[in-house]
Coordinates of N, CA, C and O in Angstrom, one line a residue:
X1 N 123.4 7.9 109.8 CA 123.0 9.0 109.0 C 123.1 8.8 107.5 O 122.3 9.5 106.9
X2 N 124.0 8.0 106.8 CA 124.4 7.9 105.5 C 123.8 6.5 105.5 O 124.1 5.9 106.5
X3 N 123.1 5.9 104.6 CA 122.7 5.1 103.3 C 123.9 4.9 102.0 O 124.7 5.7 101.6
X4 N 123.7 4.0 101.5 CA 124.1 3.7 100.1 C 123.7 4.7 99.2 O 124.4 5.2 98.4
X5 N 122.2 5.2 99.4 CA 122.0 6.3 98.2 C 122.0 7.3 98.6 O 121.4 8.1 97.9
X6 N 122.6 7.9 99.6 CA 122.4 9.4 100.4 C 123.5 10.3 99.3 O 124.6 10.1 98.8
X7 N 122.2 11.5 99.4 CA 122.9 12.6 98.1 C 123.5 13.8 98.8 O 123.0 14.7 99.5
X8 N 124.8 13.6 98.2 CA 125.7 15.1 98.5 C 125.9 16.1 97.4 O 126.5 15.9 96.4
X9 N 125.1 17.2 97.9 CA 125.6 18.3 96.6 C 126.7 19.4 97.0 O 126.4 19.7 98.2
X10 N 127.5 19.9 96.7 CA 128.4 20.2 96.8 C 128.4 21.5 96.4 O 128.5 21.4 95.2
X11 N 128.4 23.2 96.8 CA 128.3 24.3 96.1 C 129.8 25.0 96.7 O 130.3 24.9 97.8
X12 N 130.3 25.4 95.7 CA 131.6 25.7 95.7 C 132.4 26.2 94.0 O 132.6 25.4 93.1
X13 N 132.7 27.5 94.1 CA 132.9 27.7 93.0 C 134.4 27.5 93.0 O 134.8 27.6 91.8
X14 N 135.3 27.2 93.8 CA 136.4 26.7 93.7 C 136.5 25.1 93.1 O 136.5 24.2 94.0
X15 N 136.7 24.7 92.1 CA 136.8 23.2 91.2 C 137.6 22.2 92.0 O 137.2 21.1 92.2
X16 N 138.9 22.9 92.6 CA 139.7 22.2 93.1 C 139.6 21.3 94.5 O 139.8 20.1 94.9
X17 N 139.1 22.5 95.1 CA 138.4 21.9 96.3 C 136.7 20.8 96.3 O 136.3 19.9 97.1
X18 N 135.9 21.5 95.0 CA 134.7 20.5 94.6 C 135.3 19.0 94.4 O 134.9 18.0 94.9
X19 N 136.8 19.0 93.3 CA 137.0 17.8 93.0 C 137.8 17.1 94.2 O 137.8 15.8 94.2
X20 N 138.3 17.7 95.0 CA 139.0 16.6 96.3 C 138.0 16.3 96.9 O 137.9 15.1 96.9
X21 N 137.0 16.9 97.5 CA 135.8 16.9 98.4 C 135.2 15.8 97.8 O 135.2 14.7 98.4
X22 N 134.6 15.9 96.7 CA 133.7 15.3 95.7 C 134.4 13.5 96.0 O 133.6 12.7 96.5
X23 N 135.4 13.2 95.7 CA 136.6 12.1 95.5 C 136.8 11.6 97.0 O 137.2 10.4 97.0
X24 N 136.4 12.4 98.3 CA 136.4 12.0 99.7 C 135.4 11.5 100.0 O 135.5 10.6 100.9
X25 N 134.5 11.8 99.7 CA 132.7 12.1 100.0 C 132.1 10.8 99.1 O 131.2 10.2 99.5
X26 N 132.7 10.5 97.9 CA 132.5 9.0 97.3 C 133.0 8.1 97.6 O 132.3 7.1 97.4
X27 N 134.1 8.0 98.3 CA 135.1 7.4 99.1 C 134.4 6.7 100.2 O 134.6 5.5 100.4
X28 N 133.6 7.3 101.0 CA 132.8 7.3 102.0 C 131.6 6.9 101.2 O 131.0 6.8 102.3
X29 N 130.8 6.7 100.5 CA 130.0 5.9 100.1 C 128.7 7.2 99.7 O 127.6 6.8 100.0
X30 N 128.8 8.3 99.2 CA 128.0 9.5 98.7 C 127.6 9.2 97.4 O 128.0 8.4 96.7
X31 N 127.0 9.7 97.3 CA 126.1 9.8 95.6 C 126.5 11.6 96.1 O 125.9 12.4 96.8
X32 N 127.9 11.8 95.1 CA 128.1 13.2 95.1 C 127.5 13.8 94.0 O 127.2 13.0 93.1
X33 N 127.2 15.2 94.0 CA 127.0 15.9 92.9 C 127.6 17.5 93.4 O 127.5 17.9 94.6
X34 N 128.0 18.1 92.5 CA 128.9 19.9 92.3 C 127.9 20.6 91.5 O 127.1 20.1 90.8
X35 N 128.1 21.5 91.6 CA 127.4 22.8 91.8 C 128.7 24.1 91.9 O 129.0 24.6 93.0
X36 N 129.2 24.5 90.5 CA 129.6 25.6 90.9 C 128.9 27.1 91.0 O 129.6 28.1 91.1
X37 N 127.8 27.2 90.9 CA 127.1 28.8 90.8 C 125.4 28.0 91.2 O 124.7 27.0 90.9
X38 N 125.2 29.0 91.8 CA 123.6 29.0 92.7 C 122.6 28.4 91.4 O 121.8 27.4 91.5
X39 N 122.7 29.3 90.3 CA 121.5 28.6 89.0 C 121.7 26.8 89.2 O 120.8 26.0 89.5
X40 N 123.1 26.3 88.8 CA 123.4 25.2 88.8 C 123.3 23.9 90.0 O 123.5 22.7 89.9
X41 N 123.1 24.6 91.2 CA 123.0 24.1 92.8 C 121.2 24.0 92.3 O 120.6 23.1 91.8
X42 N 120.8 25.1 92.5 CA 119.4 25.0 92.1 C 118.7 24.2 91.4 O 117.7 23.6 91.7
X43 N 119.5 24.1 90.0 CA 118.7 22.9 89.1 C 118.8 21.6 89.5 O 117.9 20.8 89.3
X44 N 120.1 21.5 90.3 CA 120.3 19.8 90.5 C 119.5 19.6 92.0 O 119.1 18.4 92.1
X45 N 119.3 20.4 93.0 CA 118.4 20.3 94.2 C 117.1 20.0 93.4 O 116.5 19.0 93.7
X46 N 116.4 20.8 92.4 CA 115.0 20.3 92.3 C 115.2 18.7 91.3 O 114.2 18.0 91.2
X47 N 116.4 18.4 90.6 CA 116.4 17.0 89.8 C 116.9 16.4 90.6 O 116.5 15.3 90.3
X48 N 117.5 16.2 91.6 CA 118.0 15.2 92.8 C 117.8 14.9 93.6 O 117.7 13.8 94.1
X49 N 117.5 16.5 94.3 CA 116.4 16.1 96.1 C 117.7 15.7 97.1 O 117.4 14.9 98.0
X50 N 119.0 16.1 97.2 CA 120.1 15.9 97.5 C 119.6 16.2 99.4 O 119.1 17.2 100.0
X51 N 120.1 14.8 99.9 CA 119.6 15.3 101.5 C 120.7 16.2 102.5 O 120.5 16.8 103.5
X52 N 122.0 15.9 101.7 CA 122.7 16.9 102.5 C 123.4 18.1 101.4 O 123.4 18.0 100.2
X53 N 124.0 19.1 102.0 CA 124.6 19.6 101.2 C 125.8 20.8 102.1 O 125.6 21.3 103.2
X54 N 126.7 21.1 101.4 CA 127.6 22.0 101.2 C 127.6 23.2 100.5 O 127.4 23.2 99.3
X55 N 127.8 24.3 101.2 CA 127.4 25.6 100.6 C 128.7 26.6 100.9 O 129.2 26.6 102.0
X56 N 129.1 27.0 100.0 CA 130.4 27.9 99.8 C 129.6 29.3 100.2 O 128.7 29.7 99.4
X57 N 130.1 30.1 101.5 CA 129.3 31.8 101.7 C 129.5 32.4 100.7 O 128.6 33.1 100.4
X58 N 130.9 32.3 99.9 CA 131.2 33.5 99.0 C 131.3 32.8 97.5 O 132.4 32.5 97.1
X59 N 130.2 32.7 96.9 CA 130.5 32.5 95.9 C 130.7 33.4 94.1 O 130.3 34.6 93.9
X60 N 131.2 32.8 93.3 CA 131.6 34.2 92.4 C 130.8 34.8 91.8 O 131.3 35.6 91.0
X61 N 129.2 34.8 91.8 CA 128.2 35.9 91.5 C 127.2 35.7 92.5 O 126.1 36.0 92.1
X62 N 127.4 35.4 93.7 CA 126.7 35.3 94.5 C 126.8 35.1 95.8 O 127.9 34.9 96.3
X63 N 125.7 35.0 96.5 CA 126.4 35.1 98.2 C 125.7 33.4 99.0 O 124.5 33.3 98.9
X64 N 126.3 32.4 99.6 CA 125.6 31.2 99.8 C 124.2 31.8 100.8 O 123.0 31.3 100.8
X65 N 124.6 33.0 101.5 CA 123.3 32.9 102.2 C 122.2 33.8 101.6 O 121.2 34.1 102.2
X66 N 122.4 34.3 100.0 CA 120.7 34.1 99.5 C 120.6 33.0 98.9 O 119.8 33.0 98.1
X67 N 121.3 32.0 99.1 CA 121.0 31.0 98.0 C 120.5 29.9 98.8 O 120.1 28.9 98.2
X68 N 120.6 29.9 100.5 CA 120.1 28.9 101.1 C 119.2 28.8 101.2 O 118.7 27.7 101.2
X69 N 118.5 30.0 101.4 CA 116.8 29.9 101.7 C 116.3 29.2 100.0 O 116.2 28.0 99.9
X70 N 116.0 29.9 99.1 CA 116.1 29.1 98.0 C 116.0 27.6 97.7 O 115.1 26.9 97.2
X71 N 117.6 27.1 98.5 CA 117.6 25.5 98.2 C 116.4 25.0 98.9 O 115.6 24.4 98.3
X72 N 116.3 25.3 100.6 CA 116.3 24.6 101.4 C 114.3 25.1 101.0 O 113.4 24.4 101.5
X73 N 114.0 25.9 100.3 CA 112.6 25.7 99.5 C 112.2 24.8 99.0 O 111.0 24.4 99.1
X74 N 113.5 24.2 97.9 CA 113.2 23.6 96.7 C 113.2 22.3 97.4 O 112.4 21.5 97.0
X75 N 114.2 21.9 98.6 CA 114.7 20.5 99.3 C 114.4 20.9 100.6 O 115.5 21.0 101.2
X76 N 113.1 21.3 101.6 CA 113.3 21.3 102.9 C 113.5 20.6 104.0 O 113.3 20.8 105.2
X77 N 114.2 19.3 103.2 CA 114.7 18.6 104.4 C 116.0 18.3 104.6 O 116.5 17.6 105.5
X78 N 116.4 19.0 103.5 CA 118.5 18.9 103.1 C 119.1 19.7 104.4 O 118.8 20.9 104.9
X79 N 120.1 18.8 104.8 CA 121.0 19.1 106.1 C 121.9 20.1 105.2 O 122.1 19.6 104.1
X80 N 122.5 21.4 105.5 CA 123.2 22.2 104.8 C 124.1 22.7 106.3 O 123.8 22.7 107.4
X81 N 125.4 22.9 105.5 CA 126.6 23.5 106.2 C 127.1 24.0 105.3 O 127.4 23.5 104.3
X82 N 127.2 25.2 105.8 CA 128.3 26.6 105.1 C 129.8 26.5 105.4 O 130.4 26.3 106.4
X83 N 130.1 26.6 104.5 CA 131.5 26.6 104.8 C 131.6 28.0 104.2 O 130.7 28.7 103.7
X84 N 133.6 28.5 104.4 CA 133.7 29.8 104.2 C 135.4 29.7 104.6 O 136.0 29.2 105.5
X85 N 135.9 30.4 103.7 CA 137.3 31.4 104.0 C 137.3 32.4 104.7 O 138.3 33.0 104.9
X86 N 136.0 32.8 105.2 CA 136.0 34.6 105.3 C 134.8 34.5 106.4 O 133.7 35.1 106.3
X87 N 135.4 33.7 107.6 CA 134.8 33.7 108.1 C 134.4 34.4 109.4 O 135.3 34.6 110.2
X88 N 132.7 35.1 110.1 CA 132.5 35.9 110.5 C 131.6 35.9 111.7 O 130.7 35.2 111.5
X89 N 131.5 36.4 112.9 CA 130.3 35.6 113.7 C 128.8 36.4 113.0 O 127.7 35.9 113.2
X90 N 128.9 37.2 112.5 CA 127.7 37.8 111.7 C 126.9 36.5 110.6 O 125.8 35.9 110.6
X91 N 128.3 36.5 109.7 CA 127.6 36.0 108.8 C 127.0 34.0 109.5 O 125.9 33.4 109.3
X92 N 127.7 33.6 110.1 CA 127.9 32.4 110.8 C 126.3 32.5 111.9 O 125.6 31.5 112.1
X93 N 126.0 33.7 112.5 CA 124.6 33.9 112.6 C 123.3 33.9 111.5 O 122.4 33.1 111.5
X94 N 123.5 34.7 110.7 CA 122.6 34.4 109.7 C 122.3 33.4 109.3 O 121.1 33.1 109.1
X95 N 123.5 32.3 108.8 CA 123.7 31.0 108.3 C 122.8 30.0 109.0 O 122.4 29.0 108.4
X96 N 122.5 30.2 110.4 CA 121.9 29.4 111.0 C 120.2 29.8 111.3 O 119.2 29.1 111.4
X97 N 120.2 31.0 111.3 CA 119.1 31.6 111.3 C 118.2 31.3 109.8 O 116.9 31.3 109.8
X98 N 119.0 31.2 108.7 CA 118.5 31.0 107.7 C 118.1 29.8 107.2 O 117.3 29.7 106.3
X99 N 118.8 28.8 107.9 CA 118.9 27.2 108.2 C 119.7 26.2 108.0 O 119.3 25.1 108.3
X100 N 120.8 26.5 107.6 CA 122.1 26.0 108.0 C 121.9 25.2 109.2 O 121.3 25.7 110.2
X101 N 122.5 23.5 109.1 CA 122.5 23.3 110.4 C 124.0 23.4 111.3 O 124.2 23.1 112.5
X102 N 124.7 24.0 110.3 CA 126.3 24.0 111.2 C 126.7 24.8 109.8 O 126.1 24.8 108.7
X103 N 128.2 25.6 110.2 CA 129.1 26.7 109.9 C 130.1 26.0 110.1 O 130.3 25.3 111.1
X104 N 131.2 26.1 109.0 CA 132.6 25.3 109.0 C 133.5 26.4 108.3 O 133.4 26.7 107.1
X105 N 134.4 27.0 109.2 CA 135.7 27.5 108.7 C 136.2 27.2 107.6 O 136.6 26.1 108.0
X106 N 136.8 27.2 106.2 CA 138.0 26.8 105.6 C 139.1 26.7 106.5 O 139.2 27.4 107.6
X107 N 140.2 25.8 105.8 CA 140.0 24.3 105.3 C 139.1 23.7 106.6 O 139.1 24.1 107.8
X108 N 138.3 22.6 105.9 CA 137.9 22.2 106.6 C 137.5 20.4 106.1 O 136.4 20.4 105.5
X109 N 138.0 19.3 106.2 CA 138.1 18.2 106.0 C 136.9 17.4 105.6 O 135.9 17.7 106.3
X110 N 136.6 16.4 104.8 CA 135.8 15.2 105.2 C 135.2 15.2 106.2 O 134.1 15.7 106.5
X111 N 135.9 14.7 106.7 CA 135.5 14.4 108.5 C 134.6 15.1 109.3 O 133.5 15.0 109.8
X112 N 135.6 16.0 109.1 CA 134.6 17.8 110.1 C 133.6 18.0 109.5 O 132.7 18.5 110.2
X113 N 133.4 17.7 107.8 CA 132.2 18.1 107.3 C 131.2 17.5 107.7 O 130.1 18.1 107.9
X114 N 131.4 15.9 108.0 CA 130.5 15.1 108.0 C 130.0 14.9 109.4 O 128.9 14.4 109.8
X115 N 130.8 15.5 110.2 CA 130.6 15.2 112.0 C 129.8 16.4 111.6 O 128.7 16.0 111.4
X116 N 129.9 17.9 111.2 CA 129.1 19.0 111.5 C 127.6 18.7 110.4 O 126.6 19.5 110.5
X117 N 127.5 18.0 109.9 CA 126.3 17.6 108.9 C 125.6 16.8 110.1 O 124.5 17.1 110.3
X118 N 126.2 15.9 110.8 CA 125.5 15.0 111.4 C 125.2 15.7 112.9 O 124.3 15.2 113.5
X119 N 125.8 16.8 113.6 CA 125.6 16.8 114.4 C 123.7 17.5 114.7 O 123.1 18.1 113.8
X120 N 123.1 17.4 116.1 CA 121.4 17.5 116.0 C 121.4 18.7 116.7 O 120.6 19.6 116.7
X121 N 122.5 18.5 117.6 CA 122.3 20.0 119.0 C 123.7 20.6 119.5 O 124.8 20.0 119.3
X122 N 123.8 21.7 119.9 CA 125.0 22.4 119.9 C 125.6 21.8 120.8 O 125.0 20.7 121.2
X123 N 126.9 22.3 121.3 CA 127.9 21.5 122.1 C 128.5 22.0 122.9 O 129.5 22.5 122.5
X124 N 127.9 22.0 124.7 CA 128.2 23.0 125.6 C 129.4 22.8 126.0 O 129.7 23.3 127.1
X125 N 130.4 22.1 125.4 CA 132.0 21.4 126.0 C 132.6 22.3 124.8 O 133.8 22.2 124.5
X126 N 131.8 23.2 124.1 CA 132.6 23.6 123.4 C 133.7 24.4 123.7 O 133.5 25.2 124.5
X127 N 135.0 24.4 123.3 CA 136.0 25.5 123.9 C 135.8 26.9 123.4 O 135.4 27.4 122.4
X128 N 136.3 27.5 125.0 CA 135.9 29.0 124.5 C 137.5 29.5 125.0 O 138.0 29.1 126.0
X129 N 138.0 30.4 123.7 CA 139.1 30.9 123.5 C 139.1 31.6 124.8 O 138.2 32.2 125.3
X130 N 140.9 31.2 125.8 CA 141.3 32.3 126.8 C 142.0 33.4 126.0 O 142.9 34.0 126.6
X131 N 141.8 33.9 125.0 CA 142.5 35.2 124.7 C 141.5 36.5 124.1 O 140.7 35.6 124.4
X132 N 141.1 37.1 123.8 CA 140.3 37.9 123.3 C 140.5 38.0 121.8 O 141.6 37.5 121.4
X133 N 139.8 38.6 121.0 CA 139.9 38.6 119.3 C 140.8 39.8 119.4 O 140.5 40.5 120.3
X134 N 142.1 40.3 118.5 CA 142.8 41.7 118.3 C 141.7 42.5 117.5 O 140.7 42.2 117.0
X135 N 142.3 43.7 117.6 CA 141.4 44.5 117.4 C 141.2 44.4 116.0 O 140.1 44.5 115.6
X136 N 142.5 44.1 115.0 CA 142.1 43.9 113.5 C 140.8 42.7 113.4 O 140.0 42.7 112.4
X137 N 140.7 41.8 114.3 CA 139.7 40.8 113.8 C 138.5 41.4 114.2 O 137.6 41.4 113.4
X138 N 138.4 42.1 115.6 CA 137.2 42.8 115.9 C 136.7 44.0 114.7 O 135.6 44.3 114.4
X139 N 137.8 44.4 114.2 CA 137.5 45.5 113.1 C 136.5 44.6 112.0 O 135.3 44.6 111.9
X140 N 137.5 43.9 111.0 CA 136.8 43.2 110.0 C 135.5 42.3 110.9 O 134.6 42.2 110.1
X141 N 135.3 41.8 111.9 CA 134.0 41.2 112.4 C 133.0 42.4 112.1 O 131.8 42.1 111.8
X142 N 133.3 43.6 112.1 CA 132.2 44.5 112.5 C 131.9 45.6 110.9 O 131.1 46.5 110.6
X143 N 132.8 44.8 110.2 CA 132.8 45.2 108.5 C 131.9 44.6 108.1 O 130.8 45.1 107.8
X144 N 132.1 42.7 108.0 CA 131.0 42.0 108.1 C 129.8 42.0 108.3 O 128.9 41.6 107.6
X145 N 129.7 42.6 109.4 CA 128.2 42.8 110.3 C 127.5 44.0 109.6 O 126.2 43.9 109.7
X146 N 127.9 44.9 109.1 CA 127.6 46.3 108.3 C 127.5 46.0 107.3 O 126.6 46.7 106.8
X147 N 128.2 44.8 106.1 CA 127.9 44.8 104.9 C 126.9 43.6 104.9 O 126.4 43.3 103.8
X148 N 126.5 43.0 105.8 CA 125.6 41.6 105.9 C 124.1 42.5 106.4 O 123.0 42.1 106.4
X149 N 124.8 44.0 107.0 CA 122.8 44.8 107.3 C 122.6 45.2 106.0 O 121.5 44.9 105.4
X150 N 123.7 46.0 105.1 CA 123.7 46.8 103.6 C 123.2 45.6 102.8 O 122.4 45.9 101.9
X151 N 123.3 44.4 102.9 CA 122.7 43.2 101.9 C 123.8 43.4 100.8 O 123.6 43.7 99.7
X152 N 125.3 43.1 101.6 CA 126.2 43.4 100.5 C 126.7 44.5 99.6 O 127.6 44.2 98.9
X153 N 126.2 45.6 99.7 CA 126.3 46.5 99.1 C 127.4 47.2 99.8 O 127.6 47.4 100.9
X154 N 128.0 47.4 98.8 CA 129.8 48.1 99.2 C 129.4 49.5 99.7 O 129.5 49.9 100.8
X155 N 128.9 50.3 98.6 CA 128.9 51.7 98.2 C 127.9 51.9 99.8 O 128.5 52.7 100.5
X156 N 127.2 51.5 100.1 CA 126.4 51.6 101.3 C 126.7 51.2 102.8 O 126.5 51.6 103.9
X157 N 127.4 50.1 102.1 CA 128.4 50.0 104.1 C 129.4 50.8 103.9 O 129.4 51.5 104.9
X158 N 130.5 51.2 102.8 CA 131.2 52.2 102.8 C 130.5 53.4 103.8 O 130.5 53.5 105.0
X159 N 130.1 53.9 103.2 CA 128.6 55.2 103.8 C 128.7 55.0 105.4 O 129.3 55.7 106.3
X160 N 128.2 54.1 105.5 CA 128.2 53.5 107.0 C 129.4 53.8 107.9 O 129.5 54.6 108.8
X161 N 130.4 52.6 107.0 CA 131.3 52.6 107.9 C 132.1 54.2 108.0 O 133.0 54.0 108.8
X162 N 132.2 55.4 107.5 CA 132.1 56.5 107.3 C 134.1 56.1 106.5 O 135.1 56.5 107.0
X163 N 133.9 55.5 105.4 CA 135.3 55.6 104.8 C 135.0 55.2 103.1 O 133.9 55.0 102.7
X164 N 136.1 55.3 102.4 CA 136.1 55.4 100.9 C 135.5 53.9 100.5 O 135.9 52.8 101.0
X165 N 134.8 53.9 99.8 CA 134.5 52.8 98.8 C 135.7 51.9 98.5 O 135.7 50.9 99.2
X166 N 136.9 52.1 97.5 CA 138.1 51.8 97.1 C 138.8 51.0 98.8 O 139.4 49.8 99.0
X167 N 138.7 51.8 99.7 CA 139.4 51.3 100.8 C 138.4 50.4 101.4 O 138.9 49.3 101.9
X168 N 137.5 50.5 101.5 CA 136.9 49.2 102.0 C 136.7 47.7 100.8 O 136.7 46.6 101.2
X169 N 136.6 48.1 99.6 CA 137.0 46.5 99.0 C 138.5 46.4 99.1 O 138.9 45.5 98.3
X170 N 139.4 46.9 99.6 CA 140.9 46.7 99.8 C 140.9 45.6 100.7 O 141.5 44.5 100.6
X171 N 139.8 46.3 101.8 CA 140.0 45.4 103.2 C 139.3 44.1 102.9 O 139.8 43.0 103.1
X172 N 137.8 44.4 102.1 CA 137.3 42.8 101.6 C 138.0 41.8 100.7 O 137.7 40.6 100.7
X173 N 139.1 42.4 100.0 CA 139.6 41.5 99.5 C 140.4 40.6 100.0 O 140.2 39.4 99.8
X174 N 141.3 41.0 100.9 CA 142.0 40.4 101.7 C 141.6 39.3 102.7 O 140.6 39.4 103.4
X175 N 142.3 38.5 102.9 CA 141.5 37.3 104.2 C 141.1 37.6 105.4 O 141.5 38.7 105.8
X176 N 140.3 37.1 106.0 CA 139.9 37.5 107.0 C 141.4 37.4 108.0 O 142.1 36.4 108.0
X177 N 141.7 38.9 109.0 CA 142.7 38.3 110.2 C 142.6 37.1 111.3 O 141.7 37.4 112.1
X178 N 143.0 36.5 111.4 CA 143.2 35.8 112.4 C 142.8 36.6 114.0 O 143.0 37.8 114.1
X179 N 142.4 35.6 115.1 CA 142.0 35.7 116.0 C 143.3 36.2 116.8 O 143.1 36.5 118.0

């Protein structure tokens, strides 16, 4: 799958994690390039032509999934995986629908990045949890899914979800619960 010249771009407005990733990913033989904000992912996809890439969902003036359709205009043959702290089966649907070839939880390693970049077809051995999601995770799954119909709009999935504005970025702020 990787060449000597094969281009990694990297979108992630987190520095810290661009510069370990970045430093792993060269390590491994990448022609890396970072990208903290979509304008700057954008300029270097049309000067580079980057075949794979890394997309952060939540970035700090923007969201990775308007920003994928976009790249994958500018580069339609760049392998893209989303990664995410906040992660959701909503948004983890769209991501793939929109062209993502794979979804990666935070943290998520080298390795995992590069096995989910390379992989071509899903994986029916995959494990499926014996316990059910708690209801806090089913709640925020279904926060997600309402602010990903609103197109992000708080004031509008608030409405929705029939509660205060203020109280639902309480809940977005915070990490997603655990399963």
């Amino acid at each position: 799958m990787q060449d000597a010249d094969t281009r990694l771009l990297i979108i992630d407005d987190d520095e810290m994690f661009c510069h370990v990733l970045s430093r792993a990913m060269a390590r491994r033989g990448y022609e890396v390039l970072v990208a903290h904000d979509a304008e700057q992912a954008l300029s270097l996809a049309r000067c580079h032509r980057p075949e794979l890439a890394t997309l952060d969902l939540k970035l700090e003036h923007s969201s990775g999934l308007k920003l994928l359709p976009e790249l994958l205009e500018v580069v339609p043959n760049c392998r893209i995986v989303v990664l995410t702290g906040y992660s959701s089966i909503a948004t983890a649907v769209e991501a793939i629908k929109l062209g993502a070839v794979n979804y990666l939880c935070k943290p998520a390693d080298a390795e995992e990045i590069l096995v989910a970049l390379g992989r071509e077809e899903g994986d029916p051995e995959a494990e499926v949890a014996d316990n059910p999601p708690s209801i806090n995770r089913i709640a925020w799954e279904h926060i997600q899914k309402v602010l990903q119909e609103h197109d992000g709009n708080i004031s509008a999935t608030a409405r929705a979800l029939g509660m205060h504005r203020r109280t639902l970025q309480r809940k977005l702020q915070k990490r997603p619960v655990r399963r």
